[in-house]
CSV table of C-alpha atoms in Angstrom, one decimal:
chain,number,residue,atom,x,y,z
A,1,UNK,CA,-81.4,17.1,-32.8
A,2,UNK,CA,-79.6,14.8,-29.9
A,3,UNK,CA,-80.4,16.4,-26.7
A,4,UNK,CA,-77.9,15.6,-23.3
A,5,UNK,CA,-79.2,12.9,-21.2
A,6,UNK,CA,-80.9,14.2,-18.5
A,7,UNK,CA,-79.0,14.2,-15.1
A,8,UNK,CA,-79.3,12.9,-12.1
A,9,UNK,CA,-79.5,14.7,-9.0
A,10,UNK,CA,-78.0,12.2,-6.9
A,11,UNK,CA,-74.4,11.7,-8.2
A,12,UNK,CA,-72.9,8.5,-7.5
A,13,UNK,CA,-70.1,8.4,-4.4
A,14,UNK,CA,-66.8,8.8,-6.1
A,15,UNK,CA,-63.1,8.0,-5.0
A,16,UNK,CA,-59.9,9.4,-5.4
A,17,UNK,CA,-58.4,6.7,-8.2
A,18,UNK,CA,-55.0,6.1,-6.7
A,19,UNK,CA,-51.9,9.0,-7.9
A,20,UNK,CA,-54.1,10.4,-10.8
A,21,UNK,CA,-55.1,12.8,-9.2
A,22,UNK,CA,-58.8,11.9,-10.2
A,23,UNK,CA,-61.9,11.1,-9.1
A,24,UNK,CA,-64.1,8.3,-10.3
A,25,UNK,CA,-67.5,6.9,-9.4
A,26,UNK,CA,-67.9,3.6,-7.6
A,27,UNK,CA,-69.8,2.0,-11.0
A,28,UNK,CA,-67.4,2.7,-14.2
A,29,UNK,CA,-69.1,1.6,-17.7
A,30,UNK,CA,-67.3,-1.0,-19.3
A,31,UNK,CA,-67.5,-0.9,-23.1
A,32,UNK,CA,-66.8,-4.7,-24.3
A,33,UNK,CA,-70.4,-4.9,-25.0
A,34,UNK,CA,-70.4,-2.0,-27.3
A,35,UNK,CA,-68.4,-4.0,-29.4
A,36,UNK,CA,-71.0,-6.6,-30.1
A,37,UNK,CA,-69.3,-9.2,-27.7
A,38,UNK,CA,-72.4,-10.6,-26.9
A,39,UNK,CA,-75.0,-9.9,-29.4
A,40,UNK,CA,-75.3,-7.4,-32.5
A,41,UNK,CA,-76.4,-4.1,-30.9
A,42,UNK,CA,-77.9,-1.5,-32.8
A,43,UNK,CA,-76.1,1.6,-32.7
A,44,UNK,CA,-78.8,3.7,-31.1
A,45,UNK,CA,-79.4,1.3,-28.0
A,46,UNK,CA,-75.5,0.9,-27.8
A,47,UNK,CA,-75.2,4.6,-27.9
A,48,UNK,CA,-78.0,5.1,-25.2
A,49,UNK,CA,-77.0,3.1,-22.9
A,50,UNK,CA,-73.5,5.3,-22.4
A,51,UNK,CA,-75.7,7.9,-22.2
A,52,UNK,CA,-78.1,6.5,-19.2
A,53,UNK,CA,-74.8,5.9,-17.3
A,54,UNK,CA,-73.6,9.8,-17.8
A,55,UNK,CA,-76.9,10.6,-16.6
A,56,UNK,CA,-77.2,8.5,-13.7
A,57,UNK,CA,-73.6,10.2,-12.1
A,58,UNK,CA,-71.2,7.8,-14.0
A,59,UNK,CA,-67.8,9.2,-14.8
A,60,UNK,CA,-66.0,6.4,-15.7
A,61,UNK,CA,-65.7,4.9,-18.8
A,62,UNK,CA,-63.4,2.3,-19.8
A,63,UNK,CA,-62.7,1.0,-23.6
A,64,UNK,CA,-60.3,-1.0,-25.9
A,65,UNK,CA,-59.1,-1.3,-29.2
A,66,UNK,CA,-60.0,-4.8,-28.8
A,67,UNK,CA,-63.8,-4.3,-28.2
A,68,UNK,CA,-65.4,-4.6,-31.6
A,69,UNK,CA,-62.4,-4.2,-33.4
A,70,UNK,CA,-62.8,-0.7,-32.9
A,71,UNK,CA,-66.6,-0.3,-32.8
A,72,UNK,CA,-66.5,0.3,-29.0
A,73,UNK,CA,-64.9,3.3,-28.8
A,74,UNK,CA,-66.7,4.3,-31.8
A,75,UNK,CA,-69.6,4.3,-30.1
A,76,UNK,CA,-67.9,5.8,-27.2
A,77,UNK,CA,-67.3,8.6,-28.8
A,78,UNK,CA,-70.7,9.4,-30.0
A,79,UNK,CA,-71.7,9.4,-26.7
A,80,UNK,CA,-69.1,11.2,-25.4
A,81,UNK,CA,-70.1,14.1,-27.9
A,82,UNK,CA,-73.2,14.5,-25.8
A,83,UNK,CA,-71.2,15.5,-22.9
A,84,UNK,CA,-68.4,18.0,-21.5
A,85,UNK,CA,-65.5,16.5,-22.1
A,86,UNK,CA,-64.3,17.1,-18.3
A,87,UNK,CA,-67.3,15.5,-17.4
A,88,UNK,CA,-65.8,12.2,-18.1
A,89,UNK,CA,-62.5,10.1,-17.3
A,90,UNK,CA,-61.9,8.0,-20.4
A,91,UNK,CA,-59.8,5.6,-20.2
A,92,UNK,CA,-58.4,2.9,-22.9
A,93,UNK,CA,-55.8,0.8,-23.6
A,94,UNK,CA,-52.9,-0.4,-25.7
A,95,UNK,CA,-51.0,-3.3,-27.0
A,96,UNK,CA,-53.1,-4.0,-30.1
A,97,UNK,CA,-53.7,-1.9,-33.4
A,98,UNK,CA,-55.9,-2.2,-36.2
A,99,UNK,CA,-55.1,-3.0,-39.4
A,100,UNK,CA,-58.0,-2.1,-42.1
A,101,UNK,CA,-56.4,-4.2,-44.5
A,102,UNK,CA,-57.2,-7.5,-43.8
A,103,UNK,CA,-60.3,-9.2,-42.5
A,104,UNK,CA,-61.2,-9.6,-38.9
A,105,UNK,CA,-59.9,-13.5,-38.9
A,106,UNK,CA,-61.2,-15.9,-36.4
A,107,UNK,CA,-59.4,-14.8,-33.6
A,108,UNK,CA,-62.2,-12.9,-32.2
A,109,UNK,CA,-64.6,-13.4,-29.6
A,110,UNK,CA,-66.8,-10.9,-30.2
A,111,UNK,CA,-69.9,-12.3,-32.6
A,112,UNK,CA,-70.1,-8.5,-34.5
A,113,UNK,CA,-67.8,-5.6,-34.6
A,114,UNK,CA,-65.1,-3.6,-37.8
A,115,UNK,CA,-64.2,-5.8,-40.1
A,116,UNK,CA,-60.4,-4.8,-39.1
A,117,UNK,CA,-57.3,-7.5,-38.4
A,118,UNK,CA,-56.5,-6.7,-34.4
A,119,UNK,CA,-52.5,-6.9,-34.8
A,120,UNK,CA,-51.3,-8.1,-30.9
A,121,UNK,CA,-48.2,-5.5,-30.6
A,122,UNK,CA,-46.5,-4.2,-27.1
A,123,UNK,CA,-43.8,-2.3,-28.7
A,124,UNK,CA,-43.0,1.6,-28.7
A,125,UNK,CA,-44.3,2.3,-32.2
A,126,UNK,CA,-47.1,0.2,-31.8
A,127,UNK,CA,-48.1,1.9,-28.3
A,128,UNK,CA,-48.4,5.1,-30.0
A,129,UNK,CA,-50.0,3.9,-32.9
A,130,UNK,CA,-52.4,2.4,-30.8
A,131,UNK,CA,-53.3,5.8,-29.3
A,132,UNK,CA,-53.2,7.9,-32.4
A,133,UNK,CA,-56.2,5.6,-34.0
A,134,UNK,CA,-57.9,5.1,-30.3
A,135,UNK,CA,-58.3,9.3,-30.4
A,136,UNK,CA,-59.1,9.6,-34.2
A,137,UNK,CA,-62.1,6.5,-33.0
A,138,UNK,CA,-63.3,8.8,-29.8
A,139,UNK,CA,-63.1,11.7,-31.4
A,140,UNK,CA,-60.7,13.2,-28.5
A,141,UNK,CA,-57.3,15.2,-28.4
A,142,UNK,CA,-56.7,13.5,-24.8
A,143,UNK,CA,-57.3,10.0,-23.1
A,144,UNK,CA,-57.2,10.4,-19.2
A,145,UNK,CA,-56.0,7.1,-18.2
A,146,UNK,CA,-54.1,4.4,-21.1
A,147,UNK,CA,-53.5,0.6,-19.7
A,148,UNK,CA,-51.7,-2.1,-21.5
A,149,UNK,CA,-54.1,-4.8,-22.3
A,150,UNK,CA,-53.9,-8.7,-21.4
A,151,UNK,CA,-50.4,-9.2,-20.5
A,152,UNK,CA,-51.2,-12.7,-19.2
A,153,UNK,CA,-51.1,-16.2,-19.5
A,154,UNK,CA,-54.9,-16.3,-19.9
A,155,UNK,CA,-54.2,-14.4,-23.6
A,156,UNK,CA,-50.8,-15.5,-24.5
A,157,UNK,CA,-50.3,-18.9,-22.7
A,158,UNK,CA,-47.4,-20.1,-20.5
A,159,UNK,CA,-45.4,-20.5,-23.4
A,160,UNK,CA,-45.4,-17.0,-24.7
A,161,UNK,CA,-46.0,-14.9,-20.9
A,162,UNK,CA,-42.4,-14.0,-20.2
A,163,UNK,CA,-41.7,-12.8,-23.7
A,164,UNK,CA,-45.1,-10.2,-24.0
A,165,UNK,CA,-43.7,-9.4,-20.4
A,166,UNK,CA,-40.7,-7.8,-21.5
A,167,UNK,CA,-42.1,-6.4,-24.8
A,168,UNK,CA,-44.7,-4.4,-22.4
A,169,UNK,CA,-42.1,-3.3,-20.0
A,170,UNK,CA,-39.6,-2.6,-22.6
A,171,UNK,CA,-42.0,-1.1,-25.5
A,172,UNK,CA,-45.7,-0.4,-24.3
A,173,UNK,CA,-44.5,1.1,-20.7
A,174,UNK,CA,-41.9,3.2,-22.0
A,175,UNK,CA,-44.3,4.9,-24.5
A,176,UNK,CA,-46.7,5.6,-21.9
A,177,UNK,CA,-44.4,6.7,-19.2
A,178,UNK,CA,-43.2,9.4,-21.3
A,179,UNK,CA,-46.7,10.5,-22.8
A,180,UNK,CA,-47.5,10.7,-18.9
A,181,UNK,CA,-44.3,12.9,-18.2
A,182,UNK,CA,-45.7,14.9,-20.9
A,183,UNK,CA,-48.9,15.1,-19.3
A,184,UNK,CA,-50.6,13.7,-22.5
A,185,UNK,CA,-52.2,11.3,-19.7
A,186,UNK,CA,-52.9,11.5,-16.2
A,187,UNK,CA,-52.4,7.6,-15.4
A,188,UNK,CA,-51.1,4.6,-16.1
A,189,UNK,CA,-51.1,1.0,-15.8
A,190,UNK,CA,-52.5,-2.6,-16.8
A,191,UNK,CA,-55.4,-4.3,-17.6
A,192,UNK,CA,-55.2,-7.9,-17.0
A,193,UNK,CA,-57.3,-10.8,-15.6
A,194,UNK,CA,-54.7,-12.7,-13.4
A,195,UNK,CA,-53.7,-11.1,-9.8
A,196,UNK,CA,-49.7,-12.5,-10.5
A,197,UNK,CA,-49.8,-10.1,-12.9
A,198,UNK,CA,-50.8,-7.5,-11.7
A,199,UNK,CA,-47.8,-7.7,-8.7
A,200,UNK,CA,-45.0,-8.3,-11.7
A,201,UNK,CA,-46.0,-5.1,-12.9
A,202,UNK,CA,-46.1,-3.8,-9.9
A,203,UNK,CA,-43.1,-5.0,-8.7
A,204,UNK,CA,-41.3,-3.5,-12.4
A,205,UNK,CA,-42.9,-0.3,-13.1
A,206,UNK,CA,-44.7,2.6,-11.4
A,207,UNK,CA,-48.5,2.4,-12.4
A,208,UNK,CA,-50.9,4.3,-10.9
A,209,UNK,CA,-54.0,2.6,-11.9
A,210,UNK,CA,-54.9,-1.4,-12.5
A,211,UNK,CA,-57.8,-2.9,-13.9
A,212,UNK,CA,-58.1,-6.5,-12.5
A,213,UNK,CA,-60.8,-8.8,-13.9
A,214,UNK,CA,-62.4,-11.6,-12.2
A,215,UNK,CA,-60.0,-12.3,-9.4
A,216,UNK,CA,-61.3,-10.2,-7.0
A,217,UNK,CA,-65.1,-11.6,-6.7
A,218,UNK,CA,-67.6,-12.7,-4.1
A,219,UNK,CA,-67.2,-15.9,-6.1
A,220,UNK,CA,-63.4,-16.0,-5.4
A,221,UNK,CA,-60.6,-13.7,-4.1
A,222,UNK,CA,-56.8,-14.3,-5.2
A,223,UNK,CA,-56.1,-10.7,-5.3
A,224,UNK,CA,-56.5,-10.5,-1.9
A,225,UNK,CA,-53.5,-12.3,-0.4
A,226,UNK,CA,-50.4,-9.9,-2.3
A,227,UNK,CA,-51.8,-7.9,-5.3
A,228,UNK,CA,-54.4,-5.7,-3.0
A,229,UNK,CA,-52.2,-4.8,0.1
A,230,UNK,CA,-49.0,-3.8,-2.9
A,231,UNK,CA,-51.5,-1.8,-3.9
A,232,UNK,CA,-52.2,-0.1,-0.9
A,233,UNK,CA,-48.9,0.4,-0.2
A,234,UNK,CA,-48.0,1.7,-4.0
A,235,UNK,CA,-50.5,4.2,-3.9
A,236,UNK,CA,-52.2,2.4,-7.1
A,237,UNK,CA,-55.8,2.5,-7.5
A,238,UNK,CA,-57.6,-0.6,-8.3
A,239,UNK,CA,-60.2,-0.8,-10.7
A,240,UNK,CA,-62.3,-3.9,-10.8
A,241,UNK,CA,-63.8,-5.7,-13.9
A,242,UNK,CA,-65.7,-8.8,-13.8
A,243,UNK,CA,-66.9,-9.1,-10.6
A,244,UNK,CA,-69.8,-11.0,-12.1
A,245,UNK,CA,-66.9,-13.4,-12.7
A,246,UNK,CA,-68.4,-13.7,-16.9
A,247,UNK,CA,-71.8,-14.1,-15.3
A,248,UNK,CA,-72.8,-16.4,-13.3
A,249,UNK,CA,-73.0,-14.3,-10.1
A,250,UNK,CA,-75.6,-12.1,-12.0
A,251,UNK,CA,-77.6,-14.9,-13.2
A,252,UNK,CA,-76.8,-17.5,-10.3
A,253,UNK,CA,-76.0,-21.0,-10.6
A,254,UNK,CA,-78.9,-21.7,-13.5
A,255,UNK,CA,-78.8,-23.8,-16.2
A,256,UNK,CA,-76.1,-22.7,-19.0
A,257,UNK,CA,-74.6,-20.2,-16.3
A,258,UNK,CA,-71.1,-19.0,-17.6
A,259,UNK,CA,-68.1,-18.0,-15.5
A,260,UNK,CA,-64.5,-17.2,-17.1
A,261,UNK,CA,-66.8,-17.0,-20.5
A,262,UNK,CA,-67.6,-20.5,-20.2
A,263,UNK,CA,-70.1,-23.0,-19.1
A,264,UNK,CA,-69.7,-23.1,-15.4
A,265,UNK,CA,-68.3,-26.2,-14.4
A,266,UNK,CA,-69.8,-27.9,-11.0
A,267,UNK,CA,-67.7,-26.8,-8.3
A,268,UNK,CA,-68.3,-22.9,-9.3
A,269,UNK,CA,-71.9,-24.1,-9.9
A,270,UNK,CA,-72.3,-25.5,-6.0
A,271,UNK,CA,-70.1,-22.5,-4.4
A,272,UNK,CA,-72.6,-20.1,-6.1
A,273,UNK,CA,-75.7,-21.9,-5.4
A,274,UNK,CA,-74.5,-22.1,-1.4
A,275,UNK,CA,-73.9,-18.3,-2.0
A,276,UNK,CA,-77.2,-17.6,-3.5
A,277,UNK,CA,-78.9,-19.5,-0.5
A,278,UNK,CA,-77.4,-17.1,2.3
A,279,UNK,CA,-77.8,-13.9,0.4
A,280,UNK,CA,-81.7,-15.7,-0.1
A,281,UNK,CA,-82.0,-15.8,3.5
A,282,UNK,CA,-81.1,-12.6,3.9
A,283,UNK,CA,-83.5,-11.1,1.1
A,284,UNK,CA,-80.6,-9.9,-0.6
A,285,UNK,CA,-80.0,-10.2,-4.7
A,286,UNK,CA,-77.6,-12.5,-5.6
A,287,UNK,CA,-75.8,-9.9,-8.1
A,288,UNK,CA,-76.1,-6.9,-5.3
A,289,UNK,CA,-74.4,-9.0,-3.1
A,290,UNK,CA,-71.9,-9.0,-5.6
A,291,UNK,CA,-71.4,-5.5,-6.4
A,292,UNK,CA,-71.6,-4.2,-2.5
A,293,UNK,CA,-68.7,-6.8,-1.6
A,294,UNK,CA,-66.4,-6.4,-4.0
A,295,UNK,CA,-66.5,-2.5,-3.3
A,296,UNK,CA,-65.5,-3.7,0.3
A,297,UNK,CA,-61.7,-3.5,-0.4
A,298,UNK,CA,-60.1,-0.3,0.7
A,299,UNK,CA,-57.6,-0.5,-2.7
A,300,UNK,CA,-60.7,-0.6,-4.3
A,301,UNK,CA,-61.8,2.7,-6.5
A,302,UNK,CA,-64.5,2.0,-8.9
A,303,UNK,CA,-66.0,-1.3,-10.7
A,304,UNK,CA,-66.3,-1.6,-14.5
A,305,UNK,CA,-69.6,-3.3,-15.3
A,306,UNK,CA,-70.3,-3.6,-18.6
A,307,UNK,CA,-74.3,-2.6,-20.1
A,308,UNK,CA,-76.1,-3.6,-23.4
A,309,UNK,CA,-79.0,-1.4,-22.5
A,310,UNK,CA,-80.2,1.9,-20.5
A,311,UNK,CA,-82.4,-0.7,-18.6
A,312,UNK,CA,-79.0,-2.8,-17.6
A,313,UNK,CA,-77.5,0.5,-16.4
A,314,UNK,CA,-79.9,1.3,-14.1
A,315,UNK,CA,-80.3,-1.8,-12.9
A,316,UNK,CA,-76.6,-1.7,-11.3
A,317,UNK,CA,-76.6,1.6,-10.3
A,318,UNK,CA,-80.0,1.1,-8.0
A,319,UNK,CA,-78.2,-2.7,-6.9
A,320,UNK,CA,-75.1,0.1,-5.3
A,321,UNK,CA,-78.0,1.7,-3.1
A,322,UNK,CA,-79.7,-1.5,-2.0
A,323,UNK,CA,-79.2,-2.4,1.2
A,324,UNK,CA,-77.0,-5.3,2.5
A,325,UNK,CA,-77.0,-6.1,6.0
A,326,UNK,CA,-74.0,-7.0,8.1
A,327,UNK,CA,-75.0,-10.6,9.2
A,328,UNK,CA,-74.4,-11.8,5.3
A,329,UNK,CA,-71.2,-11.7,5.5
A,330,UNK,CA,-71.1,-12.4,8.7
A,331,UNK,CA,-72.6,-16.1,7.3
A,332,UNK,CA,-71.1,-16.2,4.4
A,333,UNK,CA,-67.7,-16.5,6.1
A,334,UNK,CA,-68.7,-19.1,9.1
A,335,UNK,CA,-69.7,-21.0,6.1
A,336,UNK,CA,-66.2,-21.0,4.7
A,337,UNK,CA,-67.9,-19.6,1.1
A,338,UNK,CA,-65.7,-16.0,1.9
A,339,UNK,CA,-62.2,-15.7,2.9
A,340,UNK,CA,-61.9,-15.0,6.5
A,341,UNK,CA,-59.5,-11.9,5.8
A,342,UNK,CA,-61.5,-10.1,3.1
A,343,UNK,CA,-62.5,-6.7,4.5
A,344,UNK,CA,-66.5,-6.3,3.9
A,345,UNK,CA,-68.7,-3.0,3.7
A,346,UNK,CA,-69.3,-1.6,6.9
């Protein structure tokens, strides 16, 4: 018989994510790796390590269709058995379905996952289809929050941006605007990895939640200029994925060290090996340096980290109570490796 992870007794600090209403913990669980992105996972240790965050006061938990093919939120949904439903804000997202039908292709980047075709499709019908199989795959009659997935020139190329642009706002954001009138969902909004983005939808739509990967870093902060302060001002609530920018400010600038899912190249390899040495001097982790910045941001609600194992779980969730002294950043900025203007943890 499964028994419910054991809880902690020290909740993670938790805050209010933008109009939703809700409440989410500083560390969210990102669910990419679930999908085999990475490595093959077993189901038990993929399965456990959702768990160990729900245990250690994580309420967060953030999914795709994309992830796996499907075999993310599988997963997800095991694990979500093991707990009260209210216990958790699940969010997912839309703008691809899965078609069982054909093969997986090599269009993926994940090395495992369903052997399912992921058809790329921002239109009404294909919103809502999207939903229907992302609830039969968690096992849920509700999602809390729903995002439209990789509207950006990183996915679609320059070519193709203006074009997915209007299919989301005209298909994807209609769908989900009227499921959230309906009160199907208590949020809204985007998950992208470019800042510009973020403001167009901004600028089109009224979102009450973004997901922003990798452009709002101690590595680098182009989110900080326009997209963060809109958000303030919208009442949107930022959540941040990839704040180890793919890696490398976990690992530091070693040897094979990858950043945008890629080898490093040597101008991110020297900025984060002049990083490393401050936070060195300071006796601080390279990758809590990481985590305790990027929570620095006022827009900032929660970060999506993403966890193979129990063991990687806990690992970022004692990183959030380590402490980081004031001086760091103090240094870090006199030597022009932090924008001047980027707030910092008090």
């Amino acid at each position: 018989m499964n028994q419910s992870p054991q809880r902690t007794s020290q909740p993670l600090p938790r805050r209010r994510l933008g109009r939703t209403g809700l409440d989410v913990s500083i560390l969210g669980f990102g669910t990419a790796p679930l999908g085999d992105l990475f490595a093959l996972l077993d189901d038990a240790t993929a399965i456990a390590a959702a768990e160990r965050a729900f245990a250690l006061g994580v309420n967060l938990l953030d999914s795709s269709p994309l992830y796996g093919h499907g075999l993310a939120e599988h997963r997800s949904g095991t694990a979500l058995r093991r707990v009260p439903r209210d216990d958790v804000v699940v969010c997912t997202k839309v703008g691809r379905w899965m078609d069982p039908f054909h093969g997986r292709g090599s269009g993926s980047n994940f090395v495992g996952g369903q052997p399912h075709h992921a058809v790329v499709d921002y239109s009404y019908d294909g919103t809502m289809r999207s939903v229907e199989q992302s609830l039969l795959r968690l096992g849920l009659d509700r999602i809390d929050l729903l995002l439209i997935h990789d509207v950006d020139v990183w996915t679609h190329g320059a070519d193709a941006i203006e074009q997915r642009f209007r299919e989301a706002m005209d298909g994807a954001y209609v769908a989900l605007d009227k499921l959230r009138s309906e009160r199907v969902v208590k949020g809204i909004g985007i998950g992208v990895n470019e800042a510009e983005m973020c403001v167009r939808f901004a600028k089109a739509g009224t979102f009450d939640t973004m997901l922003l990967a990798g452009r709002y870093s101690l590595l680098e902060q182009p989110a900080l200029a326009e997209f963060l302060p809109l958000a303030q001002t919208q009442g949107i609530g930022v959540m941040l994925g990839g704040v180890f920018n793919s890696g490398i400010l976990a690992t530091g600038a070693v040897a094979g060290a990858k950043y945008n899912y890629k080898d490093a190249p040597p101008d991110v390899m020297q900025k984060v090996a002049a990083i490393e040495r401050v936070c060195r001097a300071h006796h601080v982790a390279l990758s809590t340096a990481a985590l305790h910045f990027a929570l620095g941001h006022p827009a900032v609600a929660s970060l999506v980290l993403g966890a193979q194992t129990p063991q990687e779980v806990e690992r970022n969730v004692a990183a959030l109570s380590a402490p980081v002294p004031s001086a760091l950043w103090r240094d870090l900025k006199a030597e022009r490796l932090l924008d001047d203007n980027a707030p910092v943890p008090a």
